[in-house]
PDB file of C-alpha atoms in Angstrom:
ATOM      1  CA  UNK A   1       0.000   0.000   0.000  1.00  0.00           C
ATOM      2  CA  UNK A   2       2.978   2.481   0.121  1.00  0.00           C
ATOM      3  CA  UNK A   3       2.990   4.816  -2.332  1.00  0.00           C
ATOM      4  CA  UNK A   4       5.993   6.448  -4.193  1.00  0.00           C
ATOM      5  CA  UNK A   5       6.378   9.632  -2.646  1.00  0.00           C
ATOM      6  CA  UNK A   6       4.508   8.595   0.867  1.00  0.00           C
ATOM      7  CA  UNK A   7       5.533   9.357   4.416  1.00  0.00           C
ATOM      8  CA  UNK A   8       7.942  12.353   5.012  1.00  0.00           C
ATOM      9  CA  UNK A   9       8.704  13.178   1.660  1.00  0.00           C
ATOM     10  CA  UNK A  10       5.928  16.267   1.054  1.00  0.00           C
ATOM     11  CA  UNK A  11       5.642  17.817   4.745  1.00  0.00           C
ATOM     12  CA  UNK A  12       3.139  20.741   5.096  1.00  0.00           C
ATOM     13  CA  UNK A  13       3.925  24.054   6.619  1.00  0.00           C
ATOM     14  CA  UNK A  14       2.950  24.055  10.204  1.00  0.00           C
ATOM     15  CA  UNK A  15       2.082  27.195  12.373  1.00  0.00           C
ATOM     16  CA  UNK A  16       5.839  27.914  13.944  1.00  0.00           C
ATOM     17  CA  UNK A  17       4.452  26.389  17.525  1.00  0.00           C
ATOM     18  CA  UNK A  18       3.960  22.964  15.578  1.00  0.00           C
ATOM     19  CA  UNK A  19       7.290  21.084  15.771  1.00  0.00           C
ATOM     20  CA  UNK A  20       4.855  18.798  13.664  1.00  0.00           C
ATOM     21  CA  UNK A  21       8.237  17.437  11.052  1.00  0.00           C
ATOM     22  CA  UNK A  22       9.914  16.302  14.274  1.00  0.00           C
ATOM     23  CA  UNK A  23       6.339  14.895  15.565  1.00  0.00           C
ATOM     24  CA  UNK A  24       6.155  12.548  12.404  1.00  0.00           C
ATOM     25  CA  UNK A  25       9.953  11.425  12.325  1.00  0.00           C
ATOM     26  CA  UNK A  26       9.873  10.634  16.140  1.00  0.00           C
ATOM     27  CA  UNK A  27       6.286   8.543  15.330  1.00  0.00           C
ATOM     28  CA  UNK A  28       7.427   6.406  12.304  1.00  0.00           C
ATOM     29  CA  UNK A  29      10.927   5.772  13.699  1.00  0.00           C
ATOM     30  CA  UNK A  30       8.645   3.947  16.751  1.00  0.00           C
ATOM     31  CA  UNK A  31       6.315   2.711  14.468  1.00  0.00           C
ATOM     32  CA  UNK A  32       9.804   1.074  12.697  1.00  0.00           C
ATOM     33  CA  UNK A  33      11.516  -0.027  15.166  1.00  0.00           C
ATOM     34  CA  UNK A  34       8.298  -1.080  17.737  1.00  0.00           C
ATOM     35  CA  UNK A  35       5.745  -2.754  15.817  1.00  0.00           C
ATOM     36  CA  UNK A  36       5.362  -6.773  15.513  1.00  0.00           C
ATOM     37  CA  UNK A  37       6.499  -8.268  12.594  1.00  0.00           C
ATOM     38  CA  UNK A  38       3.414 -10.167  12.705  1.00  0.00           C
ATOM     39  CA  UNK A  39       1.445  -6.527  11.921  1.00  0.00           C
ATOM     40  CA  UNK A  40       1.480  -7.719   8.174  1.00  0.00           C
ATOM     41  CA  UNK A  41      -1.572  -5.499   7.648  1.00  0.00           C
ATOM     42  CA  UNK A  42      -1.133  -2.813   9.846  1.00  0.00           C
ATOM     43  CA  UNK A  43       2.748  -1.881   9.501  1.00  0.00           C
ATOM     44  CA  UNK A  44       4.516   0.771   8.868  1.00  0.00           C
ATOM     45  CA  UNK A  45       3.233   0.573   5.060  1.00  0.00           C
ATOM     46  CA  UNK A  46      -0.095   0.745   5.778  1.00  0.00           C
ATOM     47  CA  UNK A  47       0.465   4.427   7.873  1.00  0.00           C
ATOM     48  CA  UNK A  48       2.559   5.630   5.633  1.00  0.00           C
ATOM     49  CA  UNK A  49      -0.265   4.640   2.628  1.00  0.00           C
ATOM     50  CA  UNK A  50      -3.144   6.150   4.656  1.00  0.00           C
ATOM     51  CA  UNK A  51      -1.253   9.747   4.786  1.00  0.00           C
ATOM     52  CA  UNK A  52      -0.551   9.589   1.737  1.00  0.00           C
ATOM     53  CA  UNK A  53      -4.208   8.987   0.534  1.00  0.00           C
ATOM     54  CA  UNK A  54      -5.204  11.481   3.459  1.00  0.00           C
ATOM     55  CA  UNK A  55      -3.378  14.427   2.199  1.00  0.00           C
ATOM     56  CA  UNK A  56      -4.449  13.776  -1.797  1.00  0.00           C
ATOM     57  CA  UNK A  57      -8.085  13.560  -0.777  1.00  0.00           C
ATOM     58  CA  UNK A  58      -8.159  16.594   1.182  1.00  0.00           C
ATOM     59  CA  UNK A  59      -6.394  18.401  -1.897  1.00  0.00           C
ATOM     60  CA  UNK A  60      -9.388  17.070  -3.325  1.00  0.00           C
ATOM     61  CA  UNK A  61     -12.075  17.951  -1.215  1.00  0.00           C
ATOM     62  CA  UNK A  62     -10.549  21.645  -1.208  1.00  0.00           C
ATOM     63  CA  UNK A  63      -8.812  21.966   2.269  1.00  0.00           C
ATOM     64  CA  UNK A  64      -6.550  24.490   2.175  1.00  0.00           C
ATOM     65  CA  UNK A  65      -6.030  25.693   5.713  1.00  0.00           C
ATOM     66  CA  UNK A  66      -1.758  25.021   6.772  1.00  0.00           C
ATOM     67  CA  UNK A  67      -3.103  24.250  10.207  1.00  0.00           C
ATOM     68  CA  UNK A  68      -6.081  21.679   9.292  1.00  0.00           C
ATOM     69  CA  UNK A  69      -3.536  20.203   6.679  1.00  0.00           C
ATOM     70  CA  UNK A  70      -1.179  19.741   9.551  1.00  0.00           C
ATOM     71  CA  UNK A  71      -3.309  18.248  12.141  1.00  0.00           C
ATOM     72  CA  UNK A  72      -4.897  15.810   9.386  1.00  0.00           C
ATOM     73  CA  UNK A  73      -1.256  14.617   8.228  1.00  0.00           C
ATOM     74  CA  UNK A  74      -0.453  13.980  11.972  1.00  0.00           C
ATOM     75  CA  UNK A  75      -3.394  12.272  12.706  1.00  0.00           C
ATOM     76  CA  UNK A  76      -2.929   9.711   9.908  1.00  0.00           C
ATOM     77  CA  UNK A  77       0.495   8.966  11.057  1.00  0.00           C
ATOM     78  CA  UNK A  78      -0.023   8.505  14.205  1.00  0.00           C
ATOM     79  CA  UNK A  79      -3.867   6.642  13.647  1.00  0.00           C
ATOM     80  CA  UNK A  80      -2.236   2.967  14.426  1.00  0.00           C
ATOM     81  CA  UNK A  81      -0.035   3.879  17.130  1.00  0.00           C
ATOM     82  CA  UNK A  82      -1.756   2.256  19.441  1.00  0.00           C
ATOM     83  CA  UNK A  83      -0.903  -0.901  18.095  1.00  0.00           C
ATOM     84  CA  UNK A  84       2.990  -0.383  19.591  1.00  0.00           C
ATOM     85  CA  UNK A  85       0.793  -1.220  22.692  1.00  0.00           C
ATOM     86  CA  UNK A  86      -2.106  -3.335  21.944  1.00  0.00           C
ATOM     87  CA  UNK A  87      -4.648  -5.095  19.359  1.00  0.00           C
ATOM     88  CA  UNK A  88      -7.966  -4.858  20.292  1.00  0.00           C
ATOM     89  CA  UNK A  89      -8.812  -0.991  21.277  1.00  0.00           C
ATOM     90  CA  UNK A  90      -5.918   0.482  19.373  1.00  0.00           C
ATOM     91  CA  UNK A  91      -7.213   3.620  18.822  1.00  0.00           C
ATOM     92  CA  UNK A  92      -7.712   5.091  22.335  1.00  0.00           C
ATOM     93  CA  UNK A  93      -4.465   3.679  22.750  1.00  0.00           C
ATOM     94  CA  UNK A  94      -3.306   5.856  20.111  1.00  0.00           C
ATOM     95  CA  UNK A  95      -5.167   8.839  21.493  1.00  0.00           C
ATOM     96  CA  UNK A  96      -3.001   8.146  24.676  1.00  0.00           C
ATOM     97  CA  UNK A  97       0.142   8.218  23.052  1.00  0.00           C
ATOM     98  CA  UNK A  98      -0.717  11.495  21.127  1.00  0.00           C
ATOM     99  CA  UNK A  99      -1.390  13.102  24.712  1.00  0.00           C
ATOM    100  CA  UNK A 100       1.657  12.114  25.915  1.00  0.00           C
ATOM    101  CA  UNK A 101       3.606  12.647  22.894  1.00  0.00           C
ATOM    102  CA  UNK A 102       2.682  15.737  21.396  1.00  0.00           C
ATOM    103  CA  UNK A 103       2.910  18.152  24.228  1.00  0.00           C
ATOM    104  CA  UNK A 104       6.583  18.063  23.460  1.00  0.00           C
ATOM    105  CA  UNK A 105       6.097  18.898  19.851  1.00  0.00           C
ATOM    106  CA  UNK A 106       4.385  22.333  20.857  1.00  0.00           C
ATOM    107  CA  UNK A 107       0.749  21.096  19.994  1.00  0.00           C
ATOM    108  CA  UNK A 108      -1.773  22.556  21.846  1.00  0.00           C
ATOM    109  CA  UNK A 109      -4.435  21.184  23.955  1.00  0.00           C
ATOM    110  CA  UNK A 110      -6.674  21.753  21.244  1.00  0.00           C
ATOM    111  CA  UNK A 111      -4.882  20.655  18.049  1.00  0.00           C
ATOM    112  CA  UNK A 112      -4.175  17.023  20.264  1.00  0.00           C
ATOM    113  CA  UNK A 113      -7.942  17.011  20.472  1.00  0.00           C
ATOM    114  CA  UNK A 114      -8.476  17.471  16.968  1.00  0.00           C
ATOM    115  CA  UNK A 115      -6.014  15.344  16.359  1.00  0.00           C
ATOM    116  CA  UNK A 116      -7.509  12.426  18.754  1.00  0.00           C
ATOM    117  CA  UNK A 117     -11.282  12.959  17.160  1.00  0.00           C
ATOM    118  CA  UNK A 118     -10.293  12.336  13.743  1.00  0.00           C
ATOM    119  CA  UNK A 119      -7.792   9.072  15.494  1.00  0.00           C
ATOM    120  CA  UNK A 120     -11.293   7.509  17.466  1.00  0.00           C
ATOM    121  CA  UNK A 121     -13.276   8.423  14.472  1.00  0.00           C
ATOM    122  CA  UNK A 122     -11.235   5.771  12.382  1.00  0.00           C
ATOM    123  CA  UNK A 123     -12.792   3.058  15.191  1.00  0.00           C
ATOM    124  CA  UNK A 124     -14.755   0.663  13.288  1.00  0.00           C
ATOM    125  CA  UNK A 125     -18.135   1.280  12.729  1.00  0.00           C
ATOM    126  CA  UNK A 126     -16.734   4.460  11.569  1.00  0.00           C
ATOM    127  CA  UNK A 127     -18.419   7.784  13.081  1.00  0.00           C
ATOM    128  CA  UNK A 128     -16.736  10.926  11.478  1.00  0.00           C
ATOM    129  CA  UNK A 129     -17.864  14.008  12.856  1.00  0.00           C
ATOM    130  CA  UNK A 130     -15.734  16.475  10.788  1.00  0.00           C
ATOM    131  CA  UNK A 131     -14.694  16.721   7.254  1.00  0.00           C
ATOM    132  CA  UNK A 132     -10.943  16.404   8.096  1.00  0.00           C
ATOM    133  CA  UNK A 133     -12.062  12.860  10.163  1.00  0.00           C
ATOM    134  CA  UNK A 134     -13.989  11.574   6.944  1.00  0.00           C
ATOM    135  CA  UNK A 135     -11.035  12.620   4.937  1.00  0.00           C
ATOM    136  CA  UNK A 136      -9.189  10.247   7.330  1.00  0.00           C
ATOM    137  CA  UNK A 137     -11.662   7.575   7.289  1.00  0.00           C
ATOM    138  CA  UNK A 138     -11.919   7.093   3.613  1.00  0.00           C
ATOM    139  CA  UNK A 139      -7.715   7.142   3.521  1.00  0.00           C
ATOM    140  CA  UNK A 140      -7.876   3.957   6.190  1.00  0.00           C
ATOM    141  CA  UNK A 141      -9.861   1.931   4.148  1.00  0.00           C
ATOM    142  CA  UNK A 142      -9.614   3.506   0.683  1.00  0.00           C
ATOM    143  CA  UNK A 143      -8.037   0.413  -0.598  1.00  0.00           C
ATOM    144  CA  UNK A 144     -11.481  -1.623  -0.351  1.00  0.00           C
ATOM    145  CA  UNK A 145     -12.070  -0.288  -3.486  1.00  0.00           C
ATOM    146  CA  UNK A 146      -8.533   0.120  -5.056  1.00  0.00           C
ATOM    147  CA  UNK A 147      -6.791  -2.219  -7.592  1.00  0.00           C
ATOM    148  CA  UNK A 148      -4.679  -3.956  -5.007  1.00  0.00           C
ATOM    149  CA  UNK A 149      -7.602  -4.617  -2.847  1.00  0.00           C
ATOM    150  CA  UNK A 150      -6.501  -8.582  -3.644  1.00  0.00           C
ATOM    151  CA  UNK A 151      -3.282  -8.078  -1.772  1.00  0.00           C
ATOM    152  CA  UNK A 152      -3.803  -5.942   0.974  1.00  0.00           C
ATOM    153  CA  UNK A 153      -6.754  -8.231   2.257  1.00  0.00           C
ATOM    154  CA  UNK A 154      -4.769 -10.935   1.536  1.00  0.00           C
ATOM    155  CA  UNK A 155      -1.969  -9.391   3.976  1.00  0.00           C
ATOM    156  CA  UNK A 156      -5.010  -8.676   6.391  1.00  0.00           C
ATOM    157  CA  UNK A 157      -6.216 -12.206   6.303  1.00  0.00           C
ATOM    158  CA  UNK A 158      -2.514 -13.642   7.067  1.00  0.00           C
ATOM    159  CA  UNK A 159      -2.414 -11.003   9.746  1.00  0.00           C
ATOM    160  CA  UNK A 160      -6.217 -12.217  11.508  1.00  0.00           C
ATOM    161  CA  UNK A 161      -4.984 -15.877  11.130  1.00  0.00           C
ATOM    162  CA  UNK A 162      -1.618 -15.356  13.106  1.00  0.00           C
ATOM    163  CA  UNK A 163      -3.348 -14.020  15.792  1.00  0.00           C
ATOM    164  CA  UNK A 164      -6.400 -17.095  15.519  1.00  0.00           C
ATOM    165  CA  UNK A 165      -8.928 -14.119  15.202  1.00  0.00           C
ATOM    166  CA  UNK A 166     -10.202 -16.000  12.228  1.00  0.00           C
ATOM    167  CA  UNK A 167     -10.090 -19.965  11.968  1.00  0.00           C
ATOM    168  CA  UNK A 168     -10.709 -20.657   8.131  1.00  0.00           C
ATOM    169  CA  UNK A 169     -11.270 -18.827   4.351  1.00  0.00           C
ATOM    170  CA  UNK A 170     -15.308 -19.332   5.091  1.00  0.00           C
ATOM    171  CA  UNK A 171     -15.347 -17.478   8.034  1.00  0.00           C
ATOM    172  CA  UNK A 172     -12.564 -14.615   6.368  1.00  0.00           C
ATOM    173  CA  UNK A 173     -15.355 -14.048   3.072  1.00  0.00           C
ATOM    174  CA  UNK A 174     -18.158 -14.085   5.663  1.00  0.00           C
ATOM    175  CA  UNK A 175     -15.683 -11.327   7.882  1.00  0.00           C
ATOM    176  CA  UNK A 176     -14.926  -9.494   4.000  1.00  0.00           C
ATOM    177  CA  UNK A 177     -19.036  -9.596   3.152  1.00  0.00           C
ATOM    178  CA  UNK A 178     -20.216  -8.138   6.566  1.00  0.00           C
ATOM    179  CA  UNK A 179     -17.656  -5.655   6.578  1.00  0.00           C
ATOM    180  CA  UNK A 180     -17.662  -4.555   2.829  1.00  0.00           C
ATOM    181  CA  UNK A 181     -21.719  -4.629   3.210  1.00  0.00           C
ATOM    182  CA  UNK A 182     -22.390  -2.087   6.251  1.00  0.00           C
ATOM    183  CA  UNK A 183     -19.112   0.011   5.341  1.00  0.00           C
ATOM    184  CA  UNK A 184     -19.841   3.355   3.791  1.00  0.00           C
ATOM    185  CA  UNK A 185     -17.933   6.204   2.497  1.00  0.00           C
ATOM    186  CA  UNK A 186     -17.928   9.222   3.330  1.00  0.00           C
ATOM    187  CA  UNK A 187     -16.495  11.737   1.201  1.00  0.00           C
ATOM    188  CA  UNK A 188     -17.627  12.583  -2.006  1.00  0.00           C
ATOM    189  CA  UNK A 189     -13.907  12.117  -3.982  1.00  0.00           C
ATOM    190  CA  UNK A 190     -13.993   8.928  -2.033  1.00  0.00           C
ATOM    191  CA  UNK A 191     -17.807   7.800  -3.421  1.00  0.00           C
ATOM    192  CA  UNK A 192     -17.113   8.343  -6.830  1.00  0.00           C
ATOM    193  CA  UNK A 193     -13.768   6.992  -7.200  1.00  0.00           C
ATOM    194  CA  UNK A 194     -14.388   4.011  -5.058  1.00  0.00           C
ATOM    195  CA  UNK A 195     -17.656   2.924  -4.600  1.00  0.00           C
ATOM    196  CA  UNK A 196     -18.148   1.168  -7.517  1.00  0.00           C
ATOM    197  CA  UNK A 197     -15.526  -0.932  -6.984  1.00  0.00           C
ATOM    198  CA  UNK A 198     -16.259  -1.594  -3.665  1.00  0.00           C
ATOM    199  CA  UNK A 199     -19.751  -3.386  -4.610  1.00  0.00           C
ATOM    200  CA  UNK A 200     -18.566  -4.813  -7.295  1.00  0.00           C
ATOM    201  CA  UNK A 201     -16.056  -6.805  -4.822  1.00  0.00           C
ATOM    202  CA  UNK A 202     -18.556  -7.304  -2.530  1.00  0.00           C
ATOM    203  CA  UNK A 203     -20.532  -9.301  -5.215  1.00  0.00           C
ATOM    204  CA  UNK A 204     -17.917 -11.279  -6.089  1.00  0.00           C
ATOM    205  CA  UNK A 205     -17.431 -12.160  -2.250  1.00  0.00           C
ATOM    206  CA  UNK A 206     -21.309 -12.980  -2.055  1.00  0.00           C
ATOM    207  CA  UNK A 207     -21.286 -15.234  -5.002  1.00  0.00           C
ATOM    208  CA  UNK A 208     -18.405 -16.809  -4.124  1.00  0.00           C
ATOM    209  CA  UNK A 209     -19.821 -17.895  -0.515  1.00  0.00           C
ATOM    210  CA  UNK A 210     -23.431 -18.882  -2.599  1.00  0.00           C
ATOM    211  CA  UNK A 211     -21.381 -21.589  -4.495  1.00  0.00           C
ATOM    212  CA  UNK A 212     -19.028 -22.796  -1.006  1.00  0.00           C
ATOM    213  CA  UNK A 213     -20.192 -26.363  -0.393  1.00  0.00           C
ATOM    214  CA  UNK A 214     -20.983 -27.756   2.916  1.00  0.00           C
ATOM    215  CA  UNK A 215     -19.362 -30.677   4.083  1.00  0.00           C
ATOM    216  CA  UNK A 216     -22.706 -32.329   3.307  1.00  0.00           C
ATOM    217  CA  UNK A 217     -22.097 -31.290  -0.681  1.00  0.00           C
ATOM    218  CA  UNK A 218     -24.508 -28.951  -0.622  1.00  0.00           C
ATOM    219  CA  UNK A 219     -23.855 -25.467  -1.148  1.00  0.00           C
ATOM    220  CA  UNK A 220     -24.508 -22.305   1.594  1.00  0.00           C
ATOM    221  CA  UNK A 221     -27.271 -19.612   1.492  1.00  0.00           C
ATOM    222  CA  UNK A 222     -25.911 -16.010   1.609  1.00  0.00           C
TER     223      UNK A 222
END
């Protein structure tokens, strides 16, 4: 999912209070060094993917404000933090490092809230309450509807299995079906460039669990 060009390459200006350059190096160096290897989904990539995405859709969707820019770009790096710590709740984990970490970095009070909105926002069933947190939705899971959707799941699947979260490829289409049916988009970019896509998957997944036999021969209902 990285992109040429992701990561720290493009910074955006930050109001001179924002030490927000040194704020991203500090978080991807941990992310580097301190996730598990067995994140094969949720690495380093993945982060460095989403901001990428993040910062091209809001280009998109006309934000143009150096501070919003900012806060969005270091929200989307540091979205999966929380998995330095743990799995399951990850992203009030992540809000908790970003209140630790970010004081340091000159962000206010404020901007960390921002910052943690748009992070808890990302929880799944998604609940966006802002325009930059949609923008930061979509970029977590634009690849549902992407060309390399194949892959990434793929990597996602490999990554549920390791931790027995899933126990066969039945149960991982009937996990891809739920979650591609009640997911939405949000932004409009996001809609028309994706959406499509996304059912179309989602009725290849369907008709592929129609025709999966049970061990008596016979084949499931969907």
């Amino acid at each position: 999912m990285l992109y040429v060009g992701a990561g720290l390459d493009a910074p955006v200006s930050a109001p001179s209070r924002m030490h927000a350059q040194a704020a991203e190096a500090y978080i991807v160096q941990e992310l580097r060094r301190g996730l598990s290897p067995t994140l094969y989904y949720h690495g380093l990539h993945h982060t460095l993917d989403v901001t990428a995405v993040a910062m091209e859709l809001a280009a998109a969707e006309g934000v143009t404000d150096a501070e919003a820019l900012c806060l969005l770009r270091t929200a989307a790096l540091y979205h999966d933090a929380g998995f330095l710590r743990t799995y399951q709740g990850h992203e009030a984990e992540g809000c908790e490092l970003v209140r630790v970490t970010l004081p340091d970095f000159g962000y206010s009070p404020d901007q960390i809230e921002q910052i943690c909105v748009m992070i808890m926002a990302t929880q799944y069933p998604q609940e966006p309450r802002s325009q930059l947190a949609e923008i930061l939705c979509d970029a977590d899971l634009d690849y549902l509807g992407r060309p390399d959707f194949e892959p990434i799941s793929t990597s996602l699947f490999k990554e549920l299995t390791a931790r027995e979260l899933i126990a066969d490829e039945y149960e991982w289409y009937q996990l891809q079906a739920n979650f591609l049916t009640h997911h939405r988009y949000w932004t409009p970019t996001t809609v028309a460039r994706r959406a499509a896509s996304k059912q179309a998957r989602l009725d290849r997944i369907l008709a592929l669990l129609a025709a999966w036999p049970n061990p008596d021969g016979n084949f499931q209902n969907v």
